[in-house]
Short mmCIF file of C-alpha atoms in Angstrom, two decimals:
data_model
loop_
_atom_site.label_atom_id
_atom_site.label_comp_id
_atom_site.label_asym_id
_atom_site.label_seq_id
_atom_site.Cartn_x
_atom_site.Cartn_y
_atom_site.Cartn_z
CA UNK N 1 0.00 0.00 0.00
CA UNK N 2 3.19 2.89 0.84
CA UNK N 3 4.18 2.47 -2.82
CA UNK N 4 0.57 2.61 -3.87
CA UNK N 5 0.14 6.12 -1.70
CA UNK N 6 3.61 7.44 -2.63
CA UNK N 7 2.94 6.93 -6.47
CA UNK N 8 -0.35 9.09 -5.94
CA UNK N 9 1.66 11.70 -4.18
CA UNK N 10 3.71 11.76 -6.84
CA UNK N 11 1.25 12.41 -9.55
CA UNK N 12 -0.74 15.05 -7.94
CA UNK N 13 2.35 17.09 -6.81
CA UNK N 14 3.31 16.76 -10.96
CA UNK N 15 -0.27 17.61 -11.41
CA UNK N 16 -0.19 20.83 -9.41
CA UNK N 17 3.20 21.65 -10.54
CA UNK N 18 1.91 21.76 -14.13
CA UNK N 19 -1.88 23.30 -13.17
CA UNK N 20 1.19 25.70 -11.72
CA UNK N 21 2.77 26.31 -15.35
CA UNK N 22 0.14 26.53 -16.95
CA UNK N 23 -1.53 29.29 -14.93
CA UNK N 24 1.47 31.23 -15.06
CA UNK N 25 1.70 30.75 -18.87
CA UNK N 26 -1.80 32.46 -18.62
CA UNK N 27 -0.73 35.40 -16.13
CA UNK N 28 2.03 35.96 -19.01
CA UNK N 29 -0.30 35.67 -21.95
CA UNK N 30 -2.62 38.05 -20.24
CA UNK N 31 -0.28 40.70 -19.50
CA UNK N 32 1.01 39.97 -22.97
CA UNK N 33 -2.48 41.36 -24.12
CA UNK N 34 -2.83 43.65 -21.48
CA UNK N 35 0.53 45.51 -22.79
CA UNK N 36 -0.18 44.88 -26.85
CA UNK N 37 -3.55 45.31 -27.13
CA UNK N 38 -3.41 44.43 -30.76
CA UNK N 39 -2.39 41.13 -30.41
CA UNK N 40 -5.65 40.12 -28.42
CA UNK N 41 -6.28 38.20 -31.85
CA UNK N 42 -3.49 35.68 -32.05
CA UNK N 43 -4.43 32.47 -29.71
CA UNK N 44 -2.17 31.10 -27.10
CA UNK N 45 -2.61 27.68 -25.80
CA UNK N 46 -0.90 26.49 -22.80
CA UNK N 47 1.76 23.66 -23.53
CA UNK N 48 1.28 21.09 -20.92
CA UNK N 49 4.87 20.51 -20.10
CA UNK N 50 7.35 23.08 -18.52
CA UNK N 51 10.00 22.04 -20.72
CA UNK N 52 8.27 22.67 -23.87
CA UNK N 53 6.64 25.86 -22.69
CA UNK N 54 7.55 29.16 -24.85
CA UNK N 55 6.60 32.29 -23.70
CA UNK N 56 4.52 34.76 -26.00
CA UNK N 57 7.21 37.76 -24.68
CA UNK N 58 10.30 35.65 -25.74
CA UNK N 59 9.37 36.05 -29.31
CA UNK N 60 10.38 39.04 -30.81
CA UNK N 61 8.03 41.65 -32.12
CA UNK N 62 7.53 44.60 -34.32
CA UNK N 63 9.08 47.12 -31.71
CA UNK N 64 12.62 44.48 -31.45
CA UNK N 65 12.52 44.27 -35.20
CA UNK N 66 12.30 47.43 -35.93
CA UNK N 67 15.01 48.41 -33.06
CA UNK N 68 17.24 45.94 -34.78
CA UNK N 69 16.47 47.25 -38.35
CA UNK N 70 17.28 50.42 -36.82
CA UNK N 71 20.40 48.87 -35.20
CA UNK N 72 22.02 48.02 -38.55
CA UNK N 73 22.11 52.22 -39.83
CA UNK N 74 25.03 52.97 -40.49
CA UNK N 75 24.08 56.64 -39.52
CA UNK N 76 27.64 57.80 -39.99
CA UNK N 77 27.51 56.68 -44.13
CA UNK N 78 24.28 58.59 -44.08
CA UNK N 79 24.75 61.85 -43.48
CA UNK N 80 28.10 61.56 -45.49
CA UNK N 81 25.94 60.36 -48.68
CA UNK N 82 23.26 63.23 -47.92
CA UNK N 83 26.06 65.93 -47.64
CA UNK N 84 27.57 64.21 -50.84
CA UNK N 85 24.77 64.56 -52.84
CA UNK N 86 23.84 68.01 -51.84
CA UNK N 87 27.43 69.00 -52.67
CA UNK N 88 27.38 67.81 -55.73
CA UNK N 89 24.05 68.66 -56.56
CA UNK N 90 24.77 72.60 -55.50
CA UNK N 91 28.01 72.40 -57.59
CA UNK N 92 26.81 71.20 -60.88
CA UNK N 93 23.44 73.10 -60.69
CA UNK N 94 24.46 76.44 -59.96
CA UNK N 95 27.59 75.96 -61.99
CA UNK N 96 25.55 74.96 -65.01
CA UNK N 97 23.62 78.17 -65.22
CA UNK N 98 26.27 80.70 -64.03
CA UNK N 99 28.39 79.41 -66.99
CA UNK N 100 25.61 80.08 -69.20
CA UNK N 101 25.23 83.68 -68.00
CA UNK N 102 28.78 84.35 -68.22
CA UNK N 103 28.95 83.28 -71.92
CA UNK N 104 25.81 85.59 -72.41
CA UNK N 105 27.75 88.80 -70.29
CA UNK N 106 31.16 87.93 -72.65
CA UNK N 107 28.94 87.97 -75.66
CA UNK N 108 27.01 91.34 -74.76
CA UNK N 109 29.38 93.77 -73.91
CA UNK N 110 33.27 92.15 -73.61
CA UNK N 111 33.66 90.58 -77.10
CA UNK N 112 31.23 91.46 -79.25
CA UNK N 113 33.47 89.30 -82.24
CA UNK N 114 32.63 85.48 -81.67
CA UNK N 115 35.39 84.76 -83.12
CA UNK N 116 37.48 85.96 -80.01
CA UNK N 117 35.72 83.98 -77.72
CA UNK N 118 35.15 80.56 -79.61
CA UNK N 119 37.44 78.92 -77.54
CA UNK N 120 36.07 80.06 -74.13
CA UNK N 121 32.55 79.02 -75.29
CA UNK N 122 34.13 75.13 -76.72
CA UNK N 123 35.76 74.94 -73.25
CA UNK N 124 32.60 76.43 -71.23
CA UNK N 125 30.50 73.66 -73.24
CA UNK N 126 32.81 70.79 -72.04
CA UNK N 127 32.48 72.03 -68.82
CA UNK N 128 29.10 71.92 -68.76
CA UNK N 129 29.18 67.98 -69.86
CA UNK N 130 31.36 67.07 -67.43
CA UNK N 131 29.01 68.61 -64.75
CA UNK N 132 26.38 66.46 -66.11
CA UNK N 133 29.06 63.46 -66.03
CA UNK N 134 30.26 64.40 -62.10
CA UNK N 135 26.52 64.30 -61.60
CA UNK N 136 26.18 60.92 -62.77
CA UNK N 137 29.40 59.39 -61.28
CA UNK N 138 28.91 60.80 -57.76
CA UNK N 139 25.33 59.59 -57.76
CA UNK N 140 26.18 56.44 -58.47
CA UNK N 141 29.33 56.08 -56.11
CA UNK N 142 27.21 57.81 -53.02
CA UNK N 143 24.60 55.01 -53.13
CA UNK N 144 27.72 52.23 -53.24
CA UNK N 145 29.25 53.94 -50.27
CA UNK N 146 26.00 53.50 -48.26
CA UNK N 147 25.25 50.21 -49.42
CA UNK N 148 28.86 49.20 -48.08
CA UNK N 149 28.46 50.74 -44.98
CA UNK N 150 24.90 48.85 -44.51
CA UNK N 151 27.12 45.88 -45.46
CA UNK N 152 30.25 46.79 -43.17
CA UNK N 153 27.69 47.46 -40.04
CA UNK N 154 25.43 44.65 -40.24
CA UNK N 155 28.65 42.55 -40.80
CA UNK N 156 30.45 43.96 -37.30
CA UNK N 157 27.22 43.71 -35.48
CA UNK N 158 26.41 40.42 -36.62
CA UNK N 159 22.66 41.14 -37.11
CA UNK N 160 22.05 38.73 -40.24
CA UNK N 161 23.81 35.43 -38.53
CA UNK N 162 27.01 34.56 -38.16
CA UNK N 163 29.48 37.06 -38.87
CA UNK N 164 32.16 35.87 -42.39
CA UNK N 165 34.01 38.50 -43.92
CA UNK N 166 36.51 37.20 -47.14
CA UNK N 167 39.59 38.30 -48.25
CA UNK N 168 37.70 39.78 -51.66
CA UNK N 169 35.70 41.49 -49.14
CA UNK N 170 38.52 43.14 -46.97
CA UNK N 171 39.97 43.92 -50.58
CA UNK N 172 36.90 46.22 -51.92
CA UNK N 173 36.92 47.92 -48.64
CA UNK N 174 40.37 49.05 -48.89
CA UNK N 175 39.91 49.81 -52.72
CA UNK N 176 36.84 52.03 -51.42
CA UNK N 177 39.70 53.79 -49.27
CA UNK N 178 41.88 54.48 -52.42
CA UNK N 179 39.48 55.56 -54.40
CA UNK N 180 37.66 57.59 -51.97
CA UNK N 181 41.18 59.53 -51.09
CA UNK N 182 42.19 60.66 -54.81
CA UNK N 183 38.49 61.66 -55.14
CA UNK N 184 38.93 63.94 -52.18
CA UNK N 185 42.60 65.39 -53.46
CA UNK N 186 40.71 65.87 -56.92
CA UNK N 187 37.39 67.81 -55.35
CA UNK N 188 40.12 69.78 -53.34
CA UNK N 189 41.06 71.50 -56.78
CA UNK N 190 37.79 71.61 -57.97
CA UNK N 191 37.21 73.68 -55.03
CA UNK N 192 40.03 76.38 -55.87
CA UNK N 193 39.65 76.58 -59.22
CA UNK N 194 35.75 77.31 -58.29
CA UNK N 195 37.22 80.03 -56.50
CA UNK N 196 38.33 81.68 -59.35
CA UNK N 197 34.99 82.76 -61.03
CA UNK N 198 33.92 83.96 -57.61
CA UNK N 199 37.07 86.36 -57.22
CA UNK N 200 36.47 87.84 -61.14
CA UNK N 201 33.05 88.72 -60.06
CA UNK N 202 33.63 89.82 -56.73
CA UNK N 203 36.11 92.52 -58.37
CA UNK N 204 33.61 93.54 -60.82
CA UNK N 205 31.13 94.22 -58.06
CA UNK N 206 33.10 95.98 -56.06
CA UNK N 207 34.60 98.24 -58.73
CA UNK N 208 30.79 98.84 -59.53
CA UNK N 209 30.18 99.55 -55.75
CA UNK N 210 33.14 102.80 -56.52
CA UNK N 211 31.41 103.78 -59.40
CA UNK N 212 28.02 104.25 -57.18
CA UNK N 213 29.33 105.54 -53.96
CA UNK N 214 28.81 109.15 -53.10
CA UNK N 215 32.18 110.09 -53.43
CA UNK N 216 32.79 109.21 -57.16
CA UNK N 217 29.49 109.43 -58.42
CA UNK N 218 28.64 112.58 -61.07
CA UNK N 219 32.46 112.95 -60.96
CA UNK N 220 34.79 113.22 -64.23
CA UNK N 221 36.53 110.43 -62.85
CA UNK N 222 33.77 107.88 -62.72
CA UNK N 223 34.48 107.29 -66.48
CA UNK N 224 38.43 106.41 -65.82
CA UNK N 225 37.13 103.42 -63.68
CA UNK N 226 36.88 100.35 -65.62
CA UNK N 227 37.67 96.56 -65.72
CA UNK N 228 39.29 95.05 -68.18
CA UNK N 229 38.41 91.14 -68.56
CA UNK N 230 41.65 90.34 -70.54
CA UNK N 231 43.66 90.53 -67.47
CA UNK N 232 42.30 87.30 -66.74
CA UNK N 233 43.28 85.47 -69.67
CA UNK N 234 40.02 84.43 -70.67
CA UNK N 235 39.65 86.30 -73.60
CA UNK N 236 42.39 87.06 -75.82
CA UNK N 237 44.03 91.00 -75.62
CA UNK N 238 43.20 91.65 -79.04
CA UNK N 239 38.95 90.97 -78.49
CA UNK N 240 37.06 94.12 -78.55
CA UNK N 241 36.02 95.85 -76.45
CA UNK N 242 37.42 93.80 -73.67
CA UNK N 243 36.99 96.78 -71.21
CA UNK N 244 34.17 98.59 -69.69
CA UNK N 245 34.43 101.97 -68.24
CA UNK N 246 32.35 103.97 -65.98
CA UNK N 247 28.33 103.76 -66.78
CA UNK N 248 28.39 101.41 -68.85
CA UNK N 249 30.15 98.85 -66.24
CA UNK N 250 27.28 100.17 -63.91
CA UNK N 251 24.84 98.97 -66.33
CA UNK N 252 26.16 95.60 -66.40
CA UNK N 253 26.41 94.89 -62.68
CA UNK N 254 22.68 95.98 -62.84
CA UNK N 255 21.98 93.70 -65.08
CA UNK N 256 19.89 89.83 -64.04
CA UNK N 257 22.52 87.98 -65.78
CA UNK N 258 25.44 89.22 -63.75
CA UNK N 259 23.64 88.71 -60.36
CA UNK N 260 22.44 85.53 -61.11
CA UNK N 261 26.04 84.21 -62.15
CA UNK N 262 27.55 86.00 -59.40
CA UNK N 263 26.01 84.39 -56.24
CA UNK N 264 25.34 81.11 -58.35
CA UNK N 265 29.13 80.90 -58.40
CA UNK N 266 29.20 81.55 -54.99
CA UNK N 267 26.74 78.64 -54.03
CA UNK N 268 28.95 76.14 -56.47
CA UNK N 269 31.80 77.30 -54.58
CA UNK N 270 30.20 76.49 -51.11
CA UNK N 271 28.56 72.56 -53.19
CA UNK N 272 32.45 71.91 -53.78
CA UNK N 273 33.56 72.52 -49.81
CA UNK N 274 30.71 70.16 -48.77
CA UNK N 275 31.39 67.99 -51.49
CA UNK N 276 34.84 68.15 -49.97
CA UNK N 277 34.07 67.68 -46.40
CA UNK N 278 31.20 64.39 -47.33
CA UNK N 279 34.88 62.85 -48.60
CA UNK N 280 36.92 63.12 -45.57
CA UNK N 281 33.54 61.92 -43.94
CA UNK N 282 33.92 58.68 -46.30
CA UNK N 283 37.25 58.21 -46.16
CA UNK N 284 37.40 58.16 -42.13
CA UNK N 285 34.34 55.82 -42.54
CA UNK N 286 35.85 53.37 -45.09
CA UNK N 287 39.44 53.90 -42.97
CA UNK N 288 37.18 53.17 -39.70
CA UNK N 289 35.03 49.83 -40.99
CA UNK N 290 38.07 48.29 -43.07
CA UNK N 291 40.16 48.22 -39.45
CA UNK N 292 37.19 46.70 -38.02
CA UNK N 293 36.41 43.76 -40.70
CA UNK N 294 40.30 43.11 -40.53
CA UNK N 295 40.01 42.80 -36.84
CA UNK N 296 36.87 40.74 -37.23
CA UNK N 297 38.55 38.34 -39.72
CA UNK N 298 41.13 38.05 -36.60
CA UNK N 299 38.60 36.89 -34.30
CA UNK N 300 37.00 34.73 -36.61
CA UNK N 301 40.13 32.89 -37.40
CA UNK N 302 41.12 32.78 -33.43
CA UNK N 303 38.14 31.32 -33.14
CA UNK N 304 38.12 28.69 -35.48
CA UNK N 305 41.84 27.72 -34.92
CA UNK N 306 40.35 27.52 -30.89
CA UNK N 307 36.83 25.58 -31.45
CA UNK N 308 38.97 23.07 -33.69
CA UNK N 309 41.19 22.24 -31.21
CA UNK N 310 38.80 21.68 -28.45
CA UNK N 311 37.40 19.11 -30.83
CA UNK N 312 40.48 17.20 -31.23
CA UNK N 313 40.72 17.42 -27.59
CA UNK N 314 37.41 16.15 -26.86
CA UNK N 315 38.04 13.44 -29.55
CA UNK N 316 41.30 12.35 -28.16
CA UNK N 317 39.56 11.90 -24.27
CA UNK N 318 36.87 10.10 -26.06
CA UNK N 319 39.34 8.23 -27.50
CA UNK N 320 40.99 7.81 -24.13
CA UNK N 321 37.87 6.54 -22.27
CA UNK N 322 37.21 4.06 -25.30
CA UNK N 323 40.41 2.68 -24.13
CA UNK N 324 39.97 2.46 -20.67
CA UNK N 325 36.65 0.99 -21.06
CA UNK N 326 38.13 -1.64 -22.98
CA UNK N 327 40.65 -2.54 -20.61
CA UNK N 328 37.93 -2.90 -18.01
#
């Protein structure tokens, strides 16, 4: 009869310790609903076993998925590409139309011959393609950047699975670097030679800003101030007029065409320093994730060399026991 009693024990303390489990699987689920109210839909039945029993809050949700989603930014890349872009964007806009309207001011009052100018214009036209070209290229090579920083940051966080970087892989990363650095030395003269335009106009303006102050204005000597645009080597010496004097230079810096170009060189000028600054952003980015994956391919091999020679080691005391067991 004692085993008979103890076996019944037995079974109703298992039965209360599962009645147990199960009622806190129900506390859970409830307070599961009770803190996502939209979930009040999805069915939960209790799992009769304590071993087999998985919690509605282990499982992740929209709030973990979308904190790991947001995890796996590379934030840094971001705001480099969106700085890029607008660079570039500012550059080869505004540089596109002030071109234009300082063919148009050449044409209308510096060199009224076109065939003193034809150069200028053939080189002014090939500028403008290559705008169109730097447009292209940098649009293309900011979304690359970004899409190897998503790469690089998911790789060093390991949010996809297991984290495997290659040598190819290491290899792009530090060609990205290259690249990325003569880009940078390039933009860096593109921003002085966008300089230049800025500095013509800026003396025109403020030669026209003598002309109209109080002091030289309805003077004799308003006509002996003039600019001459050969000095700058743009036009040849022989192109006529090639300088403007007194009212007449007034009239031009009054004109829509000359303000225009003016502070649209001035806004290309300030696209090529951010264009310039998004590049030392990349290039400490790239420099930054290609020490990382190179440390990461460390690990991984440490790791490897490690979890392959605890196997031999558990094989060889396997081995061992075998042995012994044999013996005995």
């Amino acid at each position: 009869m004692k085993p008979t009693m103890e076996t019944a024990a037995e079974e109703n303390t298992e039965q209360s310790q599962e009645r147990k489990v199960n009622s806190r699987a129900e506390m859970e689920i409830g307070r599961y609903h009770w803190m996502y109210p939209g979930s009040k839909n999805h069915q939960y039945h209790p799992v009769p076993t304590q071993g087999d029993r998985a919690s509605p809050l282990s499982s992740p949700g929209c709030f973990e998925c979308c904190i790991k989603c947001l995890g796996g930014v590379p934030y840094a890349s971001l705001v480099a590409t969106i700085l890029c872009f607008s660079g570039v964007a500012l550059f080869c806009g505004c540089g596109h139309v002030a071109l234009a309207g300082t063919v148009a001011i050449l044409e209308q009052h510096f060199s009224t011959n076109t065939s003193d100018h034809a150069l200028l214009s053939e080189v002014i036209q090939l500028m403008q393609y290559v705008i169109y070209g730097i447009a292209s290229f940098f649009f293309l090579y900011g979304i690359i950047l970004l899409a190897e920083g998503f790469y690089t940051t998911s790789a060093v966080k390991e949010l996809h699975g297991e984290f495997k970087t290659t040598a190819c892989g290491r290899c792009i990363s530090g060609m990205f670097v290259f690249l990325t650095y003569v880009l940078g030395v390039a933009w860096l003269g593109v921003f002085g030679f966008s300089a230049v335009p800025v500095f013509m106009y800026y003396n025109i303006w403020s030669t026209c800003e003598v002309i109209k102050s109080p002091q030289t204005n309805g003077t004799a000597g308003v006509e002996q101030i003039c600019v001459d645009i050969r000095q700058y080597g743009i036009i040849p010496w022989n192109a006529f007029p090639g300088k403007i004097c007194g009212s007449a230079l007034e009239n031009i810096c009054n004109t829509n065409e000359f303000y225009m170009s003016y502070h649209l060189f001035i806004v290309a000028c300030a696209g090529a320093g951010a264009t310039v600054i998004a590049l030392i952003h990349f290039l400490m980015i790239l420099s930054s994730n290609w020490a990382y994956l190179k440390d990461a391919s460390k690990m991984q091999a440490y790791q490897d060399i490690k979890a392959k020679e605890e196997q031999e080691l558990q094989d060889i005391q396997s081995r061992s026991k075998e042995q012994l067991n044999s013996y005995t």
